Tab-separated table of C-alpha atoms and ligand atoms in Angstrom:
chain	number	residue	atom	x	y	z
A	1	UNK	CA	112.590	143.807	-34.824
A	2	UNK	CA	111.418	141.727	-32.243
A	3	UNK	CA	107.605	141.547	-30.841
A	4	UNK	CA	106.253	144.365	-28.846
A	5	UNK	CA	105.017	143.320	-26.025
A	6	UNK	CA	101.585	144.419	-25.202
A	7	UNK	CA	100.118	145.327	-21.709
A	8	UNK	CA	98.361	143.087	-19.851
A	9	UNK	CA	94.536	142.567	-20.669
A	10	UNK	CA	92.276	144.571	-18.475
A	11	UNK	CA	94.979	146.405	-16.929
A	12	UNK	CA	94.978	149.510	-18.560
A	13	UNK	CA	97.451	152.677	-19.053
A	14	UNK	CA	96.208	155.858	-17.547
A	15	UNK	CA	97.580	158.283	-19.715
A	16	UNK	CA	98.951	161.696	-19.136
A	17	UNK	CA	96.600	164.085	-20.954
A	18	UNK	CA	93.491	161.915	-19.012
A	19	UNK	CA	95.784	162.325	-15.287
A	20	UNK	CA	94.494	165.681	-14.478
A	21	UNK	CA	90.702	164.377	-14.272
A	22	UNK	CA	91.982	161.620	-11.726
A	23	UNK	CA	94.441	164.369	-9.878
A	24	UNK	CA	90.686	166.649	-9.902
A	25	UNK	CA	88.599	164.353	-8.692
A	26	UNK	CA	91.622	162.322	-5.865
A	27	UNK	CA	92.034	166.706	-4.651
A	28	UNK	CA	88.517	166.533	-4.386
A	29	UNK	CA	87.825	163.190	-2.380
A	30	UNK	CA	91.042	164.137	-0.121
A	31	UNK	CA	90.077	167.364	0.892
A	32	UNK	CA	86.639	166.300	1.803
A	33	UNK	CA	87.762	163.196	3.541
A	34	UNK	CA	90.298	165.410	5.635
A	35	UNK	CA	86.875	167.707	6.593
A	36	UNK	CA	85.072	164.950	8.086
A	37	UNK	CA	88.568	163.938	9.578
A	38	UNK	CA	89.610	160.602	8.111
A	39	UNK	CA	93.400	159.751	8.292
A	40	UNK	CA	94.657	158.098	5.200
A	41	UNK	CA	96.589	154.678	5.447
A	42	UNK	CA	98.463	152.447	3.139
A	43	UNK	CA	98.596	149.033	2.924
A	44	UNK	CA	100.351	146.805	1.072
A	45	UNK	CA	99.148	145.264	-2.487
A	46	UNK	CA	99.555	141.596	-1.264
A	47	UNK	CA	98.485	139.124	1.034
A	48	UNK	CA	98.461	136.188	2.241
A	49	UNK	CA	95.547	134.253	0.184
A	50	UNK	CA	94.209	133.017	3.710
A	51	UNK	CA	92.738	136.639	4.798
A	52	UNK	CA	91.096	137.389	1.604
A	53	UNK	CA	89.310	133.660	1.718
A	54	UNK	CA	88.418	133.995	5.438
A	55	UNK	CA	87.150	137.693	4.891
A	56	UNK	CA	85.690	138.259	1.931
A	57	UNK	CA	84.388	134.262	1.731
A	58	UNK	CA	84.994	131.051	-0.293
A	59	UNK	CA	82.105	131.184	-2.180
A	60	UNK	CA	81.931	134.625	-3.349
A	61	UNK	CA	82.990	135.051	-7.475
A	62	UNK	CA	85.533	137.195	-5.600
A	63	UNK	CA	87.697	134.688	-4.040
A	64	UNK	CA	86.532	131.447	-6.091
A	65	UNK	CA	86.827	133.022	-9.476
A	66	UNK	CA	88.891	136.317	-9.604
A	67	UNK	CA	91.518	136.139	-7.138
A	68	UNK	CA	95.263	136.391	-8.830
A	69	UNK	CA	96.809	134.209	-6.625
A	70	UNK	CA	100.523	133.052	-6.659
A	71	UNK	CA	103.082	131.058	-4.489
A	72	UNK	CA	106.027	132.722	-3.065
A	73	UNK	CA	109.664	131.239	-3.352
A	74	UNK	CA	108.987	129.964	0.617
A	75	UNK	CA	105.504	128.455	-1.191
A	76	UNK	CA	103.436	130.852	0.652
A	77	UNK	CA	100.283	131.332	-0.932
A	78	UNK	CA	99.738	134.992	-1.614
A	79	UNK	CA	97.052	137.322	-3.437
A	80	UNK	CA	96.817	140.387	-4.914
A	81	UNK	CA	93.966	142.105	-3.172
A	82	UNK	CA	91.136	142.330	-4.494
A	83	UNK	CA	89.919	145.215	-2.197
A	84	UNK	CA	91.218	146.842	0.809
A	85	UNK	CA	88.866	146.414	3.912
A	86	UNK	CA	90.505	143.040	4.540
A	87	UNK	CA	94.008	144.261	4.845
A	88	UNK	CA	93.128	147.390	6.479
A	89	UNK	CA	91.419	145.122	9.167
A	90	UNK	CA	94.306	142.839	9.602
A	91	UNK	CA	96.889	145.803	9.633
A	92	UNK	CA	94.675	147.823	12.572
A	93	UNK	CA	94.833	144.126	14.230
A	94	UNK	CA	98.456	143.985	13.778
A	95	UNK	CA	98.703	147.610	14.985
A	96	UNK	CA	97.041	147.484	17.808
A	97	UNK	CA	94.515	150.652	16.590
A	98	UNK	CA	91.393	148.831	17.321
A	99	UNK	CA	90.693	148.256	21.048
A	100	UNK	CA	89.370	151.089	23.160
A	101	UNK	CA	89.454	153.045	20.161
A	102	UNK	CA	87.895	154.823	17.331
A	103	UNK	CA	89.518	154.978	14.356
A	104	UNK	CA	88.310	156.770	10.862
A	105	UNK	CA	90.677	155.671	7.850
A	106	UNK	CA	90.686	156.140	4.269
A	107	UNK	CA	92.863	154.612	1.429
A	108	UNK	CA	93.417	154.754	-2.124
A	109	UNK	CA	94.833	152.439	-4.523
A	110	UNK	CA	95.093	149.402	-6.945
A	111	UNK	CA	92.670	146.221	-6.797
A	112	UNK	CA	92.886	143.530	-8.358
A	113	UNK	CA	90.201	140.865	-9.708
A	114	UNK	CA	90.354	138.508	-12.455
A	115	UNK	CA	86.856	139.492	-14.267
A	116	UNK	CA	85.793	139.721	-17.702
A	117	UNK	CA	86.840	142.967	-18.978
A	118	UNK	CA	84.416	145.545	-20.562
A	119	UNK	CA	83.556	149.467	-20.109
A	120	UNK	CA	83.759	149.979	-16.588
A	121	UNK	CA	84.992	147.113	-15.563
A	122	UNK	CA	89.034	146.533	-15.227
A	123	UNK	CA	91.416	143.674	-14.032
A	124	UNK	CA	93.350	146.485	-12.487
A	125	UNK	CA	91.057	149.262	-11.158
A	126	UNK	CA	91.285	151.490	-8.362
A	127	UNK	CA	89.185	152.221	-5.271
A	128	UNK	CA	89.007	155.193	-2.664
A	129	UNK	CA	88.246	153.321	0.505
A	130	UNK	CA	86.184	154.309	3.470
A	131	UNK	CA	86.438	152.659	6.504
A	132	UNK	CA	85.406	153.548	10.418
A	133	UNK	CA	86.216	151.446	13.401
A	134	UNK	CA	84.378	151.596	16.934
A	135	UNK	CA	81.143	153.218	16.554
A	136	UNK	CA	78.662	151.117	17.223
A	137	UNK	CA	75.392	153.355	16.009
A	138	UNK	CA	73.408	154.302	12.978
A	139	UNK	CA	75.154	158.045	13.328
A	140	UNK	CA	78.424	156.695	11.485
A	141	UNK	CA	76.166	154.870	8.896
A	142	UNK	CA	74.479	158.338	8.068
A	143	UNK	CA	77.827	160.669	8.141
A	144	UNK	CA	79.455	158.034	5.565
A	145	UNK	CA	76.636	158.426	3.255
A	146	UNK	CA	76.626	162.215	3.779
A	147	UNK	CA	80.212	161.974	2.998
A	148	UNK	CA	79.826	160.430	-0.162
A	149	UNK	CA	76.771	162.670	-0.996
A	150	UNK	CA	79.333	165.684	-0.523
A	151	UNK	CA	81.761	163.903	-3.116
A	152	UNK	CA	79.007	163.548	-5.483
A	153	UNK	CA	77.703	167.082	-5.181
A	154	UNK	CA	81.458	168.766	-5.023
A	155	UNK	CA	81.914	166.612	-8.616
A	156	UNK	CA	78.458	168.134	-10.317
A	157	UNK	CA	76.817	164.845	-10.387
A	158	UNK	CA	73.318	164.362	-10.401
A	159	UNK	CA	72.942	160.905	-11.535
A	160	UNK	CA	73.985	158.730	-8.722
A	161	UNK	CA	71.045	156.787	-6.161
A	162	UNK	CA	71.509	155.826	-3.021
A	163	UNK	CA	70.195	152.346	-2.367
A	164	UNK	CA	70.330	150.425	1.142
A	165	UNK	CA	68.961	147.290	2.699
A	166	UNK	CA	69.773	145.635	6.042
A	167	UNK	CA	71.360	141.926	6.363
A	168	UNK	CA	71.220	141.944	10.463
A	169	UNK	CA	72.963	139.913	12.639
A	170	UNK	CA	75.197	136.482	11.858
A	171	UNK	CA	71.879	134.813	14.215
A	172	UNK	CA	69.110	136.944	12.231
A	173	UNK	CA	71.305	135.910	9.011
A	174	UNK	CA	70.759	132.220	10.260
A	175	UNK	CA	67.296	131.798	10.538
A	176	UNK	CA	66.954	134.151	7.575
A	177	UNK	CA	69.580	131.224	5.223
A	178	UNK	CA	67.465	128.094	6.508
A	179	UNK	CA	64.719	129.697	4.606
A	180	UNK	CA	65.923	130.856	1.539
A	181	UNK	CA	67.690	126.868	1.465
A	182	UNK	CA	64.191	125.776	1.935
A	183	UNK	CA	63.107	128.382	-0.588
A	184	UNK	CA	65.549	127.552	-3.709
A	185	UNK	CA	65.663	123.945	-2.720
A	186	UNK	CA	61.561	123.784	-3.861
A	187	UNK	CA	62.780	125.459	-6.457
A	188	UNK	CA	65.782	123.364	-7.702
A	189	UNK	CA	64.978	122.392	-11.113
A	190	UNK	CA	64.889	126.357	-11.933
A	191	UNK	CA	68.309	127.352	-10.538
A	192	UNK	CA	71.383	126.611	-12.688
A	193	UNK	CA	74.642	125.202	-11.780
A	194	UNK	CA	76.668	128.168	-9.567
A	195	UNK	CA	73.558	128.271	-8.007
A	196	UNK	CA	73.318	124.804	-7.182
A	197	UNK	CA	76.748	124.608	-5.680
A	198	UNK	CA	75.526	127.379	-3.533
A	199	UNK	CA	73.172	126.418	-2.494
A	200	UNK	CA	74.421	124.590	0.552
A	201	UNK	CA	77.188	126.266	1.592
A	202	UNK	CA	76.064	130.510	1.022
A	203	UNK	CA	72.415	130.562	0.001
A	204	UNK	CA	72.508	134.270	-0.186
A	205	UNK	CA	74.726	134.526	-2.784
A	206	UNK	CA	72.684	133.130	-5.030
A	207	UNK	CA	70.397	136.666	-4.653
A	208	UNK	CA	73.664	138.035	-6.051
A	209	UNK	CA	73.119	135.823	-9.406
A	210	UNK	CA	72.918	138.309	-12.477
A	211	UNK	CA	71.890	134.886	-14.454
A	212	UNK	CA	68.348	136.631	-16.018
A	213	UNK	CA	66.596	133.503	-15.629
A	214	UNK	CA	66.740	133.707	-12.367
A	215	UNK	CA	65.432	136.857	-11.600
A	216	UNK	CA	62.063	136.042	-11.187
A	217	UNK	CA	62.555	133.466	-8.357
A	218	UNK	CA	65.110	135.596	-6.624
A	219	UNK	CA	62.420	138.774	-6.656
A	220	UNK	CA	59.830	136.458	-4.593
A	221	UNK	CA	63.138	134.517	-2.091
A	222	UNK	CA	62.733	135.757	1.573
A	223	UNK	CA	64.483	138.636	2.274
A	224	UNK	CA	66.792	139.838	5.108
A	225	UNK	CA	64.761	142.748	6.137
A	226	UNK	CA	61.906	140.543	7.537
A	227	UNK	CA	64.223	138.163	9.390
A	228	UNK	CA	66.401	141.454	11.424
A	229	UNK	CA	66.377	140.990	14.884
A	230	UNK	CA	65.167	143.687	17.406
A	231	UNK	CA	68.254	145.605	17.189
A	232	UNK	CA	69.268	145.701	13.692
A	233	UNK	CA	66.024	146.849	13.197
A	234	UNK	CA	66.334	150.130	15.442
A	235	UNK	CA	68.870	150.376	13.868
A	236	UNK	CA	67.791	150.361	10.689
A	237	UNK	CA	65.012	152.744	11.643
A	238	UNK	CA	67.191	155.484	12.947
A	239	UNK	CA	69.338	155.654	10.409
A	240	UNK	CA	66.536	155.950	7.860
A	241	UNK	CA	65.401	158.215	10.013
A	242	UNK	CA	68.670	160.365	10.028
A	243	UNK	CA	68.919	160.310	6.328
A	244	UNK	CA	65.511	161.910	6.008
A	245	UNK	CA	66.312	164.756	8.043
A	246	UNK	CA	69.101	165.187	5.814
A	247	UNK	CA	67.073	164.812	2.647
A	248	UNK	CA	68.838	162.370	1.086
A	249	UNK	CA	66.818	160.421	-1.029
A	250	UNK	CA	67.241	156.616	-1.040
A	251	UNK	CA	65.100	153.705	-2.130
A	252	UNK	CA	65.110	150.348	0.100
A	253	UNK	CA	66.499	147.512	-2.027
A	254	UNK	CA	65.527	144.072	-0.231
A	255	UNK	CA	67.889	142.486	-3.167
A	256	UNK	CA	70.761	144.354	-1.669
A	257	UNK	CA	73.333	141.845	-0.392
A	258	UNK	CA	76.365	142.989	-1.733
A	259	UNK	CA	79.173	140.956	-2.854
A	260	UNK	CA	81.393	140.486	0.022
A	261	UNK	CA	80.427	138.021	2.627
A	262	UNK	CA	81.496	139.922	5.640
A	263	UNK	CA	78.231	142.188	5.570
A	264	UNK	CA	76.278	142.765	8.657
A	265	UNK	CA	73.491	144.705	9.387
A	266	UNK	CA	73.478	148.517	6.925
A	267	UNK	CA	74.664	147.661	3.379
A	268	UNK	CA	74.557	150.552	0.745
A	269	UNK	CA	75.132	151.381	-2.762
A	270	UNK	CA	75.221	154.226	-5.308
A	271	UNK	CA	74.797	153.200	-8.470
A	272	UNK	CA	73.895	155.535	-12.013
A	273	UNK	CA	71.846	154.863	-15.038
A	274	UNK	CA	74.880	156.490	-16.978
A	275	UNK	CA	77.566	153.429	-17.302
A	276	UNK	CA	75.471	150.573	-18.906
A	277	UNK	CA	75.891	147.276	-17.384
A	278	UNK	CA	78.532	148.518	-14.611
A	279	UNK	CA	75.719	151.219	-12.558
A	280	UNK	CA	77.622	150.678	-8.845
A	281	UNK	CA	79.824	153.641	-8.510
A	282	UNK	CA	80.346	152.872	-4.868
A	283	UNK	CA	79.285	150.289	-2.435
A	284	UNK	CA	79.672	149.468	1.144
A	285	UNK	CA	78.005	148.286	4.473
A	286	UNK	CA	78.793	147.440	8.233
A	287	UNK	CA	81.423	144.431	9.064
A	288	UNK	CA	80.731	144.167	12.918
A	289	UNK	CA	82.049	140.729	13.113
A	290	UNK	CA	85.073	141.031	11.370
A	291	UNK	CA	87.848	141.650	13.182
A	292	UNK	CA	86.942	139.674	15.971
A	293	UNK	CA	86.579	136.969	13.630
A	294	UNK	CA	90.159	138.178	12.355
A	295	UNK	CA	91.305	137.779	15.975
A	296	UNK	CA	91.142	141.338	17.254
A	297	UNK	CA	88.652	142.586	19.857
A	298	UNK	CA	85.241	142.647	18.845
A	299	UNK	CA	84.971	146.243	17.642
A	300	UNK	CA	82.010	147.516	14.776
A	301	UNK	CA	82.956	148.755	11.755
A	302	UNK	CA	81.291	150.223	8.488
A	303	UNK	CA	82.895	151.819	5.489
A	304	UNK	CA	82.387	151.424	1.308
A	305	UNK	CA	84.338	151.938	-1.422
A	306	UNK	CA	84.040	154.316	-4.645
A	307	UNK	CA	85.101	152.047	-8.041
A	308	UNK	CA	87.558	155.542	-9.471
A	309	UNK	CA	87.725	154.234	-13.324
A	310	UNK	CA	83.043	154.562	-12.972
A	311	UNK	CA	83.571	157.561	-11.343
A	312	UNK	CA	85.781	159.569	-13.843
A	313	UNK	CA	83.930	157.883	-16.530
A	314	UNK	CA	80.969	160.246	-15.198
A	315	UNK	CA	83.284	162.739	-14.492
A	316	UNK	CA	84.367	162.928	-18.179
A	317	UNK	CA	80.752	163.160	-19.298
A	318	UNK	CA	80.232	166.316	-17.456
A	319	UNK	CA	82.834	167.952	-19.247
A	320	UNK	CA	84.554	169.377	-15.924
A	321	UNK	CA	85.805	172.986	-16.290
A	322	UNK	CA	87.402	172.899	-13.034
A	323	UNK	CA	90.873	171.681	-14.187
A	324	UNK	CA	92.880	174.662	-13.189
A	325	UNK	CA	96.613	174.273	-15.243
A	326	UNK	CA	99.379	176.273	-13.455
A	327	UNK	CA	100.974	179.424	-16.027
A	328	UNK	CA	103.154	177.644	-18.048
A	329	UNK	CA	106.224	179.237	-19.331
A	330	UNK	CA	108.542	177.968	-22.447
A	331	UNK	CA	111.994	179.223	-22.697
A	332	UNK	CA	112.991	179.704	-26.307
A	333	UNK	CA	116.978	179.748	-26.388
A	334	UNK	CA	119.223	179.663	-29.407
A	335	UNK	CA	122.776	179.291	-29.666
A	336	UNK	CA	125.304	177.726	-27.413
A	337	UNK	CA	125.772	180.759	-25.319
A	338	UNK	CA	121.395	181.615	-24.429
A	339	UNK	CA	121.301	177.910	-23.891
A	340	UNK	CA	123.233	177.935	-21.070
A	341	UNK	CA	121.852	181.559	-20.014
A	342	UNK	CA	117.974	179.769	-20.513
A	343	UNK	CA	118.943	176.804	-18.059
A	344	UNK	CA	120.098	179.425	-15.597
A	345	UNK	CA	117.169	181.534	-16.091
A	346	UNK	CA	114.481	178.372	-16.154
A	347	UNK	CA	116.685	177.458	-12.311
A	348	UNK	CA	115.931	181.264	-11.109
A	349	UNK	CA	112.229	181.072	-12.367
A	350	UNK	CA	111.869	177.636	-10.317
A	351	UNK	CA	113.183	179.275	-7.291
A	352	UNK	CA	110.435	182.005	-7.482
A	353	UNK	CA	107.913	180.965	-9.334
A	354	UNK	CA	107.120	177.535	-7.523
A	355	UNK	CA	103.348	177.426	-8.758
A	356	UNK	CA	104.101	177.848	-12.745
A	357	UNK	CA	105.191	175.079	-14.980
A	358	UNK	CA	108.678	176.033	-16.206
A	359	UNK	CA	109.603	174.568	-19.479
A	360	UNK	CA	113.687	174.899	-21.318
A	361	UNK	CA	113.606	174.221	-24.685
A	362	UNK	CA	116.349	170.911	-24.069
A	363	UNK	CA	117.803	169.540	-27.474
A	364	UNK	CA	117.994	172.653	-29.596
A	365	UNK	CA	116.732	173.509	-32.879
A	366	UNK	CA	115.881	177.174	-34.675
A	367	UNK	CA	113.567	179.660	-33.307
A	368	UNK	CA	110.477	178.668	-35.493
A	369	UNK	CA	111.256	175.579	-34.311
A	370	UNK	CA	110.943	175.782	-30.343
A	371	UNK	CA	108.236	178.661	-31.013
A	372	UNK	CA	106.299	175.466	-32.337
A	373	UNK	CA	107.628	173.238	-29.342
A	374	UNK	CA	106.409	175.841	-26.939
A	375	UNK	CA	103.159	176.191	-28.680
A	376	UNK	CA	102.025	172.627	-28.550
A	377	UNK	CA	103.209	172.607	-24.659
A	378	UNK	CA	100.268	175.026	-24.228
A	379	UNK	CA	102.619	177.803	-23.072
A	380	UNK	CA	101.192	180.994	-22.132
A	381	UNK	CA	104.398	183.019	-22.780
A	382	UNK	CA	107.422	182.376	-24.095
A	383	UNK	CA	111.090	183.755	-22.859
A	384	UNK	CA	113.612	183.882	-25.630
A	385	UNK	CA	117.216	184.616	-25.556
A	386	UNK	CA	119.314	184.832	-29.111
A	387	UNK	CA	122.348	186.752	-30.088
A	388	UNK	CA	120.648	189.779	-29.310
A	389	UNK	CA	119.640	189.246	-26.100
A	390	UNK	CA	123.003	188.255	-25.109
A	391	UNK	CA	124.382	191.168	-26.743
A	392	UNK	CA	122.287	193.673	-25.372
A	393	UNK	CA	121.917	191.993	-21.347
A	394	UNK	CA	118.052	191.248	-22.213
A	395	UNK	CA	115.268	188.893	-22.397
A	396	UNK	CA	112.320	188.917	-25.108
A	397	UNK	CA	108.862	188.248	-23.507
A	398	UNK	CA	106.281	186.769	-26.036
A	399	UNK	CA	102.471	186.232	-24.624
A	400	UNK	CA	101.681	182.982	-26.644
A	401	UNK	CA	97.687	183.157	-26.040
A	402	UNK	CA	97.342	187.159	-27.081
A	403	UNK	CA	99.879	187.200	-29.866
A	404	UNK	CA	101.097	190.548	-28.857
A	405	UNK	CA	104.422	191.869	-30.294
A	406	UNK	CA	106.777	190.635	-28.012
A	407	UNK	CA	108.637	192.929	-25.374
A	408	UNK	CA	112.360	193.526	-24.331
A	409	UNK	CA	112.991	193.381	-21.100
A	410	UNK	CA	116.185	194.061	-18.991
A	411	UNK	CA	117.651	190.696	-17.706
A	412	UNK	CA	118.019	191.591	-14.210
A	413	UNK	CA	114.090	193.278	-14.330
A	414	UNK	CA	112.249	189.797	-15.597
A	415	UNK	CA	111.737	188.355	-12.164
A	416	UNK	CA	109.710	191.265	-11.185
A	417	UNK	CA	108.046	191.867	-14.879
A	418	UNK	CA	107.078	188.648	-15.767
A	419	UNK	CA	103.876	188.581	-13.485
A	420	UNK	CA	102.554	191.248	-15.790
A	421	UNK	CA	102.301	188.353	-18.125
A	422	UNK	CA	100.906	185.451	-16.331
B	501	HAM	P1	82.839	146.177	-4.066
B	501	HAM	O1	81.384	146.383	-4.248
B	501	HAM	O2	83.377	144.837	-4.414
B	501	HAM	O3	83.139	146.505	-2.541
B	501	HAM	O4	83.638	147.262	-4.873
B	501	HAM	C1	83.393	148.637	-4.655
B	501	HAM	C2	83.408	149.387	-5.983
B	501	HAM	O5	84.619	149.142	-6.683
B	501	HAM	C3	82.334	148.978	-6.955
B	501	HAM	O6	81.098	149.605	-6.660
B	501	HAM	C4	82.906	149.468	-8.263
B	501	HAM	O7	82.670	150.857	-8.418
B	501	HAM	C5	84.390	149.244	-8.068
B	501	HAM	N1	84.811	148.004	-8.748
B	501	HAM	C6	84.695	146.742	-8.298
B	501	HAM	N2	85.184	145.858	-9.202
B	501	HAM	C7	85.590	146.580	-10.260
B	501	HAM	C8	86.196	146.268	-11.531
B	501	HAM	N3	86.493	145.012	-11.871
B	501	HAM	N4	86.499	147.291	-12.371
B	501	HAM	C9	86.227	148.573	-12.036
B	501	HAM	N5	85.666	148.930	-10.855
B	501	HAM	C10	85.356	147.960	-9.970
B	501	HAM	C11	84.372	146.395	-1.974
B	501	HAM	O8	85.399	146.259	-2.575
B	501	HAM	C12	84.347	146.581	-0.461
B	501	HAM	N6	85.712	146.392	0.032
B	501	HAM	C13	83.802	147.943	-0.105
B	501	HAM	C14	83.808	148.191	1.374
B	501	HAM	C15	84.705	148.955	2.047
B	501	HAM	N7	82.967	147.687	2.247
B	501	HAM	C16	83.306	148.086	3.448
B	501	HAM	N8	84.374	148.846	3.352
């Protein structure tokens, strides 16, 4: 036999007895996103490398680490993303949805990033993406993370905190990166070599170092907050302000400067003391600049996006009772003549019974046989035709949960009877 071949690392299977938690909680996040009236669009899984590089920023671990980048047969370089904001953006550019307008999108799908794998953190994983285009005030900022507060809540979960900081404006961002390079460069002989090599180019991301060591001297660097310009600061203020009429609690994190480097202004995340090392559940923040700088008309923008695999995990730990099955029905058929009679029968139940699962037993076998089929499909009754019920026009109903004796019924009654049993 030759080698199996095994999947790829980080990119795992999601299986079909763990799909109906995903289905549950994707019902969950669409119905809520339709209530606050987001439209859902798709974009594709590649792009050109340029627009990741340009958007999400050269120096980021993102783009300069994880990126699975390829070159097309024309020797195009091309990614896979490794989130979605960026090609949203440059498909609303493309689409002309932006100017004059306001737009509210959401999105769901694959992202990939070439990280080291462990719990809660995947090569492949999948986001539910946020995203609003055109409003310029602290209102949007709020109703996202009321949004997301409603997911939480509609999920049982209790263990998720909001955390939020401000970065300002590219100018308050300015003065704010001359002195955290004066900062870390008095600090040089402390800061190790990613650090180093950031230290010219995209200061801040050295806040975003997880390197312990450094934790110390990144606690004391200046932070954004006391460099935000008049503006971001109202800002800043009202929505504060908004989420305390609300109630939601939140905790300012100065340290908060997210990943991405196309942050301005509002940056949020929830994170959980329930997933170990990987706590951010979901994470966002305004882009004002961004599709200008993509070459679209300056137009703000804010959205986030919830990590799915961190968000079942929790999901799973609840032990979720909400995961209605449809009635399931198994038809039991033996001999040449039922099995024929059983696919014509499983047809007619399709037809009206769209909201059951309708099962035929396909490949034969005896009757203790498909009774054990249908029991390990989790039937709740069971429809068998044999000799007799061909003989006699009928169909036997069995009730797999109860175990009652099973009942006769006349073949051209079961439509009508066989709610009785479901
Ligand atoms: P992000 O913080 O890079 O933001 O990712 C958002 C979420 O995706 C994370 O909080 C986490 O739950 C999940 N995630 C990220 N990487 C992994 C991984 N390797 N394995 C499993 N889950 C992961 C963004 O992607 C921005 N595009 C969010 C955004 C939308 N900002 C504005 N609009």
């Amino acid at each position: 036999m030759s080698d199996q071949i095994k999947s790829v690392r980080g990119m795992p299977v999601i299986l079909p007895q763990d799909i109906k938690k995903w289905q549950f909680v994707e019902a969950t996040a669409r119905s809520l996103l339709q209530l606050y009236s987001y439209n859902e669009i798709r974009t594709p899984v590649v792009e050109k490398s340029e627009l990741f590089q340009r958007t999400i920023g050269q120096e980021t671990d993102i783009v300069a680490k994880e990126m699975y980048t390829f070159q097309d047969r024309k020797e195009q370089s091309l990614s896979l993303r490794p989130e979605a904001t960026a090609g949203i953006v440059r498909a609303g550019i493309e689409a002309g949805l932006f100017y004059n307008q306001s737009q509210k999108f959401w999105s769901i799908g694959p992202m990939y990033r070439y990280e080291r794998p462990q719990k809660g953190r995947y090569r492949q994983f999948h986001q539910i993406n946020i995203e609003a285009y055109g409003f310029p005030g602290p209102d949007i900022d709020a109703e996202i993370i009321l949004l997301t507060t409603r997911i939480w809540k509609a999920l049982n979960l209790n263990s998720l905190k909001l955390e939020i900081n401000s970065l300002g404006t590219p100018k308050s961002r300015h003065i704010h990166r001359k002195e955290l390079q004066d900062y870390f460069n008095s600090h040089k002989e402390d800061l190790d070599a990613d650090s180093l090599r950031r230290l010219d180019h995209n200061p801040m991301r050295i806040l975003d170092s997880k390197n312990p060591d450094l934790q110390d001297l990144i606690e004391s660097a200046p932070k954004t907050i006391d460099f935000l310009d008049q503006a971001s600061s109202e800002h800043f203020q009202a929505l504060e302000a908004i989420l305390q009429e609300h109630a939601i609690e939140y905790t300012l994190n100065t340290r908060l400067v997210r990943g991405l480097d196309y942050y301005t202004r509002t940056v949020f995340e929830w994170t959980t003391d329930q997933l170990g090392a990987q706590a951010t559940v979901c994470g966002g923040g305004r882009y004002d600049e961004l599709i200008s700088e993509l070459g679209g008309q300056a137009t703000p923008a804010i959205g986030c996006a919830i990590g799915l695999e961190r968000l079942i995990e929790l999901v799973d730990l609840l032990d979720q009772n909400q995961q209605n099955d449809p009635p399931k029905i198994y038809i039991v058929a033996v001999g040449a003549q039922a099995e024929g009679q059983g696919l014509i029968l499983a047809e007619e139940l399709r037809d009206t019974y769209s909201n059951c699962s309708i099962e035929m037993n396909l490949g034969g076998g005896s009757f203790k046989q498909q009774f054990k089929r249908a029991d390990k499909t989790g039937a709740d009754i069971a429809l068998i035709i044999g000799e007799d019920e061909i003989a006699n026009n009928t169909i036997s109903i069995k009730s797999m949960q109860s175990g009652e004796q099973q009942k006769s019924v006349k073949r051209k009654d079961l439509l009508d009877r066989i709610n009785q049993f479901l």
